[in-house]
Amino acid sequence: MSENLLTLGRHLRAQKDVGALVDVIEAIALAGKAIAHRVRRARIDDVIGEAGATNIQGEAQQKLDVLSDQLLLECLRACPAAAVYASEEQDGAIVLRTRAEGAAYCVLADPLDGSSNIDVAVSVGTIFSVQRHDRSDAEIEQSAVQAGRKQAAAGYILYGSSVVLVLSIGRGVSMYVLDPLLGDFVLVKDGIRVPAASKTYSLNEAYVNDFEDGLKAYLDWAHSSGYGARYIGSMVADVHRTLLKGGVFLYPGTKKAPEGKLRLLYEGNPMAFVIEQAGGAASTGRGPLLDVVPTKLHQRTPVVIGSAGEVEHILRHLRS
Ligand code: AFP
């Protein structure tokens, strides 16, 4: 068997006009390698469980949330192209460098999504969005709070039975796997396409009494149309399955929480970008997710993403 030596960096640098974006993605990938190592050793190092603090949204931070956030921050601090870092674990955006210093990108991340599942060894992941710092240095933080359609790159790193990095720089979707022998991500698939249809839906159906009537009608229709359900409760794992096998992942609003649970800028937007770049569809249930103009960093959004045909079935029921 010949060695696959097409590493993430080599693959990106072989493409035209990628510039310093490669450095930002390599910084995120480096953090991902370090996080993967910590996740694997979590039980041994006794870093499972709550850190004793809450994030700005009032959610208990896990020790590994805090650690992963620090690793991303450290890697981006050392990357001259990174201007801003914002994450689920930070109250506000952190300015790393100005445009005058040559920094051109803002990175937004959920450093360890699904972290409440780590104690039972379920797959978790890092979700990231890269926006261009295209405003004046006085508005450096606002550069991070932009519509998903404007993302320069987006993706996720899945810490599962293997460590998988899925990336789009707006030219389709590529998948890399961390080769433990090389210590680097190598390209395993380029030009990924979401299957156009697949009779699988993925949502927390336990909240059904709180769903709007259109969504209840969709579920009744799906039940009588031969659909199956798959829900891990770890967005990166659920979206990764949806990307490769098709179906639809949704985290809708409920009566109690009309905007749902997931964050727009570092969960909804990057996943929507990847799925659309792979030929799928992404909606809030009311309109294209990537067109939502954000007003604040930690804004939430309902999410309906996956195979174009499956998303459309849901939208049809929501409209009627
Ligand atoms: P944690 O990071 O707190 O584990 O939350 C994970 C998550 O944000 C996302 O990965 C899941 O899709 C979603 O929450 C699951 O939420 P429910 O438990 O309400 O279904």
Tab-separated table of C-alpha atoms in Angstrom, residues 20 79-84 94-106 131-144 146 150:
chain	number	residue	atom	x	y	z
A	20	ALA	CA	-2.511	33.326	4.226
A	79	CYS	CA	-0.458	32.756	13.503
A	80	PRO	CA	0.340	36.176	11.968
A	81	ALA	CA	-2.720	36.063	9.690
A	82	ALA	CA	-5.218	35.741	12.577
A	83	ALA	CA	-6.821	39.026	13.655
A	84	VAL	CA	-9.646	37.940	15.975
A	94	ILE	CA	-10.412	38.613	21.387
A	95	VAL	CA	-8.363	40.889	19.187
A	96	LEU	CA	-5.074	39.175	18.337
A	97	ARG	CA	-3.654	41.522	15.742
A	98	THR	CA	-4.720	44.461	13.563
A	99	ARG	CA	-4.911	44.705	9.803
A	100	ALA	CA	-2.049	47.159	9.988
A	101	GLU	CA	-0.043	44.240	11.382
A	102	GLY	CA	-1.021	42.137	8.380
A	103	ALA	CA	-3.781	40.068	9.993
A	104	ALA	CA	-6.616	39.303	7.614
A	105	TYR	CA	-8.890	36.707	9.235
A	106	CYS	CA	-11.267	36.220	12.155
A	131	GLN	CA	-14.368	35.353	8.213
A	132	ARG	CA	-12.293	37.995	6.450
A	133	HIS	CA	-11.210	40.964	8.534
A	134	ASP	CA	-12.344	43.391	5.855
A	135	ARG	CA	-13.234	46.426	7.933
A	136	SER	CA	-11.159	49.155	9.479
A	137	ASP	CA	-9.114	48.213	12.518
A	138	ALA	CA	-11.512	50.321	14.617
A	139	GLU	CA	-14.247	47.814	13.712
A	140	ILE	CA	-12.094	44.741	14.105
A	141	GLU	CA	-14.564	42.871	16.342
A	142	GLN	CA	-17.490	43.524	13.982
A	143	SER	CA	-15.557	41.695	11.249
A	144	ALA	CA	-16.296	38.515	13.169
A	146	GLN	CA	-20.974	38.729	9.619
A	150	LYS	CA	-19.328	35.707	3.574
